[in-house]
Coordinates of C-alpha atoms in Angstrom, one line a residue:
X22 CA 34.9 36.8 -20.6
X23 CA 38.4 38.0 -22.1
X24 CA 40.2 34.6 -23.2
X25 CA 43.7 33.4 -23.3
X26 CA 43.3 33.7 -27.5
X27 CA 42.2 37.4 -27.1
X28 CA 45.2 38.4 -25.4
X29 CA 47.4 36.2 -28.2
X30 CA 45.4 38.2 -30.8
X31 CA 45.8 41.9 -29.3
X32 CA 49.5 41.0 -28.5
X33 CA 50.7 39.6 -31.6
X34 CA 52.0 36.3 -30.5
X35 CA 50.9 32.2 -30.1
X36 CA 48.9 31.2 -27.2
X37 CA 51.7 29.7 -26.0
X38 CA 53.6 32.4 -25.7
X39 CA 51.1 33.5 -23.4
X40 CA 50.9 30.5 -21.4
X41 CA 54.7 30.9 -20.9
X42 CA 54.3 35.0 -19.9
X43 CA 52.0 33.2 -17.4
X44 CA 53.3 30.4 -15.9
X45 CA 57.4 30.6 -17.6
X46 CA 57.8 34.1 -17.9
X47 CA 61.8 33.5 -17.7
X48 CA 61.4 31.6 -20.9
X49 CA 59.9 34.4 -23.2
X50 CA 62.2 37.8 -24.0
X51 CA 61.8 40.7 -21.6
X52 CA 59.7 42.9 -24.8
X53 CA 57.7 40.3 -25.2
X54 CA 56.9 39.9 -21.8
X55 CA 55.7 43.1 -21.1
X56 CA 54.1 43.6 -24.2
X57 CA 51.8 41.0 -23.6
X58 CA 51.5 41.9 -19.3
X59 CA 50.6 45.5 -21.0
X60 CA 47.3 43.1 -23.1
X61 CA 46.7 41.6 -19.7
X62 CA 46.7 44.4 -17.8
X63 CA 44.5 46.0 -20.3
X64 CA 42.1 43.5 -21.5
X65 CA 41.6 42.8 -17.7
X66 CA 42.4 39.0 -18.4
X67 CA 42.1 36.5 -15.2
X68 CA 43.7 33.3 -15.7
X69 CA 41.9 30.0 -15.3
X70 CA 43.1 28.1 -13.1
X71 CA 40.4 25.3 -12.9
X72 CA 42.4 22.9 -16.2
X73 CA 45.2 22.8 -14.7
X74 CA 44.6 22.2 -11.4
X75 CA 42.1 19.3 -12.5
X76 CA 45.2 17.9 -14.6
X77 CA 47.3 17.6 -11.4
X78 CA 44.6 16.6 -9.3
X79 CA 45.4 19.3 -7.0
X80 CA 42.5 22.1 -6.7
X81 CA 43.4 25.5 -4.5
X82 CA 39.4 24.8 -2.9
X83 CA 38.1 23.5 0.0
X84 CA 34.1 22.6 0.8
X85 CA 32.5 23.4 4.3
X86 CA 29.0 22.2 4.3
X87 CA 26.9 22.8 7.5
X88 CA 23.9 22.1 8.9
X89 CA 22.7 26.3 8.8
X90 CA 25.1 29.1 8.1
X91 CA 22.3 31.5 10.2
X92 CA 23.9 29.3 13.5
X93 CA 26.6 31.5 14.9
X94 CA 28.2 28.2 15.8
X95 CA 28.9 27.4 12.2
X96 CA 29.8 30.6 11.6
X97 CA 32.6 30.4 14.0
X98 CA 33.6 26.5 12.8
X99 CA 33.5 28.4 9.0
X100 CA 36.3 31.1 10.5
X101 CA 38.7 28.6 11.9
X102 CA 38.2 26.6 8.6
X103 CA 39.0 29.5 6.3
X104 CA 42.1 30.4 8.7
X105 CA 43.9 27.2 8.2
X106 CA 42.8 26.5 4.3
X107 CA 44.2 30.9 3.9
X108 CA 47.6 29.7 5.7
X109 CA 48.3 27.1 3.1
X110 CA 47.7 29.5 0.3
X111 CA 43.5 27.5 -0.3
X112 CA 40.3 29.3 -0.6
X113 CA 37.0 27.6 1.3
X114 CA 33.4 27.0 -0.9
X115 CA 31.1 27.5 2.4
X116 CA 27.4 26.0 2.0
X117 CA 24.4 25.1 3.8
X118 CA 22.8 22.4 3.9
X119 CA 19.9 23.4 6.0
X120 CA 19.4 20.4 7.7
X121 CA 18.2 18.9 4.5
X122 CA 19.7 15.6 3.3
X123 CA 18.4 16.3 -0.1
X124 CA 20.4 19.5 -0.5
X125 CA 23.2 17.7 1.5
X126 CA 23.3 14.9 -1.6
X127 CA 22.9 18.0 -4.1
X128 CA 26.2 19.9 -2.5
X129 CA 28.5 16.9 -2.7
X130 CA 27.3 16.3 -5.8
X131 CA 28.9 19.0 -6.7
X132 CA 31.9 19.2 -4.7
X133 CA 32.2 15.7 -6.9
X134 CA 32.2 18.0 -10.2
X135 CA 34.4 20.9 -9.5
X136 CA 37.4 18.0 -8.0
X137 CA 37.4 20.1 -4.7
X138 CA 40.7 19.4 -2.7
X139 CA 38.3 18.0 0.1
X140 CA 35.3 18.3 2.2
X141 CA 34.6 19.6 5.8
X142 CA 31.2 18.2 6.4
X143 CA 28.5 18.3 9.1
X144 CA 26.1 15.8 7.9
X145 CA 22.7 16.2 7.8
X146 CA 21.6 12.7 6.5
X147 CA 21.6 10.6 9.6
X148 CA 21.3 7.3 7.5
X149 CA 24.7 7.9 6.3
X150 CA 23.3 7.4 2.9
X151 CA 25.0 10.6 1.6
X152 CA 28.4 10.2 2.4
X153 CA 28.8 6.5 1.7
X154 CA 27.5 7.6 -2.1
X155 CA 29.8 10.1 -1.5
X156 CA 33.3 8.0 -1.2
X157 CA 32.7 6.6 -4.6
X158 CA 34.8 9.7 -5.4
X159 CA 37.5 9.3 -3.8
X160 CA 37.6 13.1 -2.3
X161 CA 38.9 13.5 1.4
X162 CA 36.6 14.3 3.9
X163 CA 36.2 15.2 7.3
X164 CA 33.4 15.2 9.7
X165 CA 32.7 18.0 11.6
X166 CA 30.8 18.3 15.1
X167 CA 30.4 14.3 14.1
X168 CA 32.3 11.2 15.6
X169 CA 33.2 8.8 12.4
X170 CA 31.9 5.7 12.7
X171 CA 34.6 3.7 11.4
X172 CA 38.2 4.5 10.6
X173 CA 37.8 5.5 7.1
X174 CA 37.7 9.0 7.7
X175 CA 39.0 11.3 10.4
X176 CA 36.6 13.8 12.9
X177 CA 36.2 16.9 15.1
X178 CA 34.2 16.9 16.9
X179 CA 33.0 17.9 21.3
X180 CA 31.7 15.3 23.9
X181 CA 28.1 16.1 24.1
X182 CA 27.7 13.5 26.3
X183 CA 29.4 15.0 29.1
X184 CA 27.9 18.1 27.9
X185 CA 24.2 17.5 28.6
X186 CA 25.4 16.0 31.8
X187 CA 27.3 18.9 32.7
X188 CA 24.4 21.1 31.8
X189 CA 21.6 19.3 33.9
X190 CA 24.2 18.8 36.7
X191 CA 24.4 22.5 37.2
X192 CA 20.1 22.6 37.1
X193 CA 20.1 19.8 39.9
X194 CA 23.0 21.6 41.7
X195 CA 20.7 24.7 42.0
X196 CA 17.7 23.2 43.1
X197 CA 15.7 21.9 40.3
X198 CA 14.6 18.1 40.0
X199 CA 12.9 18.0 36.8
X200 CA 14.5 19.6 33.9
X201 CA 12.3 20.3 29.9
X202 CA 14.4 19.2 26.9
X203 CA 14.3 21.1 23.7
X204 CA 15.8 18.8 21.8
X205 CA 15.3 20.0 18.4
X206 CA 15.3 16.9 15.5
X207 CA 15.3 13.5 16.9
X208 CA 17.4 12.0 14.2
X209 CA 20.5 14.2 15.0
X210 CA 23.3 12.5 16.6
X211 CA 24.2 15.4 19.1
X212 CA 20.7 15.7 20.3
X213 CA 20.6 12.1 21.3
X214 CA 23.9 12.3 22.9
X215 CA 23.3 15.3 24.7
X216 CA 20.1 13.7 25.7
X217 CA 22.2 10.6 26.9
X218 CA 23.9 13.3 28.7
X219 CA 20.8 14.6 30.9
X220 CA 19.8 11.1 31.9
X221 CA 23.3 9.9 33.2
X222 CA 23.2 13.3 35.5
X223 CA 19.8 12.3 36.8
X224 CA 20.8 8.9 37.4
X225 CA 23.8 10.4 39.4
X226 CA 21.6 11.9 41.3
X227 CA 19.0 9.2 41.9
X228 CA 16.1 11.0 39.8
X229 CA 14.2 9.1 37.4
X230 CA 14.4 9.0 33.3
X231 CA 11.0 10.9 33.8
X232 CA 12.5 13.8 35.4
X233 CA 13.5 14.5 32.1
X234 CA 10.5 16.0 29.5
X235 CA 11.6 16.1 25.9
X236 CA 10.0 18.5 23.5
X237 CA 11.7 18.2 19.9
X238 CA 11.4 20.3 17.5
X239 CA 12.2 20.0 13.8
X240 CA 14.7 22.9 13.5
X241 CA 17.4 24.4 15.5
X242 CA 16.6 28.1 15.4
X243 CA 14.9 30.7 17.4
X244 CA 11.5 30.3 15.4
X245 CA 11.7 26.5 16.8
X246 CA 12.3 27.5 20.4
X247 CA 9.8 30.1 20.6
X248 CA 7.3 27.6 19.7
X249 CA 8.9 25.1 22.4
X250 CA 8.2 27.2 24.9
X251 CA 4.7 28.2 24.0
X252 CA 3.6 24.4 24.5
X253 CA 6.0 24.2 28.1
X254 CA 3.6 27.3 29.2
X255 CA 0.4 25.2 27.9
X256 CA 1.9 22.1 30.0
X257 CA -0.2 21.3 32.9
X258 CA 2.8 20.6 34.8
X259 CA 5.4 23.2 33.7
X260 CA 9.0 21.6 35.3
X261 CA 11.2 23.5 37.4
X262 CA 13.8 24.5 34.4
X263 CA 14.5 24.4 30.7
X264 CA 17.9 22.8 29.5
X265 CA 18.1 24.1 25.6
X266 CA 20.8 22.2 23.9
X267 CA 21.8 22.7 20.5
X268 CA 22.9 25.1 17.4
X269 CA 22.8 23.7 14.2
X270 CA 22.9 19.8 16.3
X271 CA 21.8 20.0 19.5
X272 CA 19.6 18.8 22.4
X273 CA 17.9 20.2 25.4
X274 CA 17.1 24.0 24.4
X275 CA 19.7 21.5 22.8
X276 CA 21.1 25.1 21.5
X277 CA 21.6 28.5 21.6
X278 CA 19.3 29.4 19.2
X279 CA 16.3 27.5 20.9
X280 CA 17.2 28.4 24.4
X281 CA 16.8 32.3 23.1
X282 CA 13.7 31.2 21.7
X283 CA 12.3 30.1 24.9
X284 CA 13.9 32.8 26.4
X285 CA 11.4 35.0 24.2
X286 CA 8.5 33.3 24.8
X287 CA 9.0 33.4 28.7
X288 CA 9.2 37.4 28.1
X289 CA 6.6 37.7 26.5
X290 CA 4.5 35.6 28.5
X291 CA 5.2 37.7 31.6
X292 CA 7.5 34.5 33.0
X293 CA 10.8 35.8 34.4
X294 CA 13.8 34.1 34.0
X295 CA 15.7 32.9 35.8
X296 CA 12.8 33.5 38.8
X297 CA 10.3 31.5 37.5
X298 CA 12.0 29.4 35.6
X299 CA 16.2 28.6 34.4
X300 CA 17.2 28.1 31.0
X301 CA 20.9 26.3 30.1
X302 CA 21.6 26.6 26.4
X303 CA 24.5 25.1 23.8
X304 CA 27.4 26.0 22.2
X305 CA 27.8 29.5 24.1
X306 CA 27.2 31.3 20.6
X307 CA 27.7 35.4 21.0
X308 CA 24.5 36.2 21.6
X309 CA 24.3 34.1 24.3
X310 CA 26.0 36.8 26.5
X311 CA 24.5 39.4 24.8
X312 CA 21.0 38.5 25.7
X313 CA 18.5 40.3 27.5
X314 CA 18.7 37.6 30.5
X315 CA 22.7 36.2 30.1
X316 CA 22.2 33.1 29.0
X317 CA 23.8 30.0 30.7
X318 CA 25.5 28.1 28.0
X319 CA 27.6 24.5 27.5
X320 CA 30.9 25.8 25.3
X321 CA 32.1 24.6 22.6
X322 CA 35.3 25.3 20.8
X323 CA 34.2 26.7 17.7
X324 CA 36.5 28.2 16.2
X325 CA 39.2 25.3 17.0
X326 CA 36.8 22.5 16.0
X327 CA 37.0 24.2 12.2
X328 CA 40.7 25.1 12.6
X329 CA 41.7 21.0 13.4
X330 CA 39.2 19.9 10.6
X331 CA 41.4 21.8 7.9
X332 CA 44.6 20.7 9.2
X333 CA 43.4 17.2 9.3
X334 CA 42.2 18.0 5.5
X335 CA 45.5 19.5 4.8
X336 CA 47.6 16.8 6.3
X337 CA 45.6 14.4 4.0
X338 CA 45.6 15.9 0.7
X339 CA 49.3 17.1 1.1
X340 CA 50.7 13.8 2.3
X341 CA 53.0 12.6 -0.7
X342 CA 51.8 8.8 0.2
X343 CA 48.1 9.7 1.2
X344 CA 47.6 5.8 1.6
X345 CA 50.3 6.5 4.6
X346 CA 47.4 9.2 6.3
X347 CA 46.1 7.5 9.3
X348 CA 42.9 9.0 10.6
X349 CA 41.9 10.3 13.6
X350 CA 39.1 11.3 15.6
X351 CA 39.6 13.7 17.8
X352 CA 37.1 14.8 20.3
X353 CA 37.4 18.2 22.5
X354 CA 35.9 18.8 25.6
X355 CA 32.8 20.7 26.3
X356 CA 32.8 24.0 29.1
X357 CA 29.8 25.3 31.3
X358 CA 29.8 29.0 31.3
X359 CA 27.1 29.9 33.9
X360 CA 25.4 33.4 33.5
X361 CA 22.2 34.7 35.2
X362 CA 19.5 32.6 33.1
X363 CA 19.9 29.6 35.1
X364 CA 20.7 31.3 39.0
X365 CA 18.0 31.5 41.0
X366 CA 16.8 28.7 42.3
X367 CA 12.6 28.0 43.1

């Protein structure tokens, strides 16, 4: 790599003069400035901003760590965060924990080494140990798709209890009286909240908790949904509807990826959707509307979540007195989008 010393040697000036040309051009004569700049252009020198940023304690990098970049929901979160960061003159380092607490810990350690401006984090570690360890570095962070437990950080999330209730109320309103919940990893808070909402909807209708049959999966992807669909078809008593709720962090078909996997399994087995079985997903990713049978889904404003989380982080890190920053918990409301996959009752 071409360094500042190389530029100085080729231009016949000191390193300090090259630095002045880059940072304080008004302090250098026009002739010297043009000579140094021509060498910079010829050698392809690119200044390294890491050292001055570290000295100033203000990196231009904001980190984003999500559960699964293969999930379109998180891609939309990243799009919103990147837009807000770019407007503020920053860039976003996007990383994927793969729902693995150990990989999450490694990335958080990397962020601390790089002294990033701050972190937008969707936690993979349900115990909270990774977050507690990261707090030692005094790097601001905002939780995304997770409600902050205390008042030590900001968070932007969606009311997943309400989302789960919306999905199951819809299924009950269309005549179903039992629901299978393809829930994803049981340790995820989003999965728990969506299940709680589903149970609330059943209770409101005078139905017992046993009317919800849960099919947990290890992951929140299409493959796990196909496997859950196969298990569902093997049950002696098949429930009349399936609520898929997750999307990397989800429940009941805890998301659209799970729901799409279930839909594939039904199609392969010759089970008609919605004539034989109704399906509701969660997240309303772009593929939900484009499925062979358009998927009913609980919409979460992913782009808005990413934008608001980045803005909260910028507000904290750009404040002249960070200690005066008031941490906020923003909870957005979900919306049910009804499509063909749930419209025909048994």
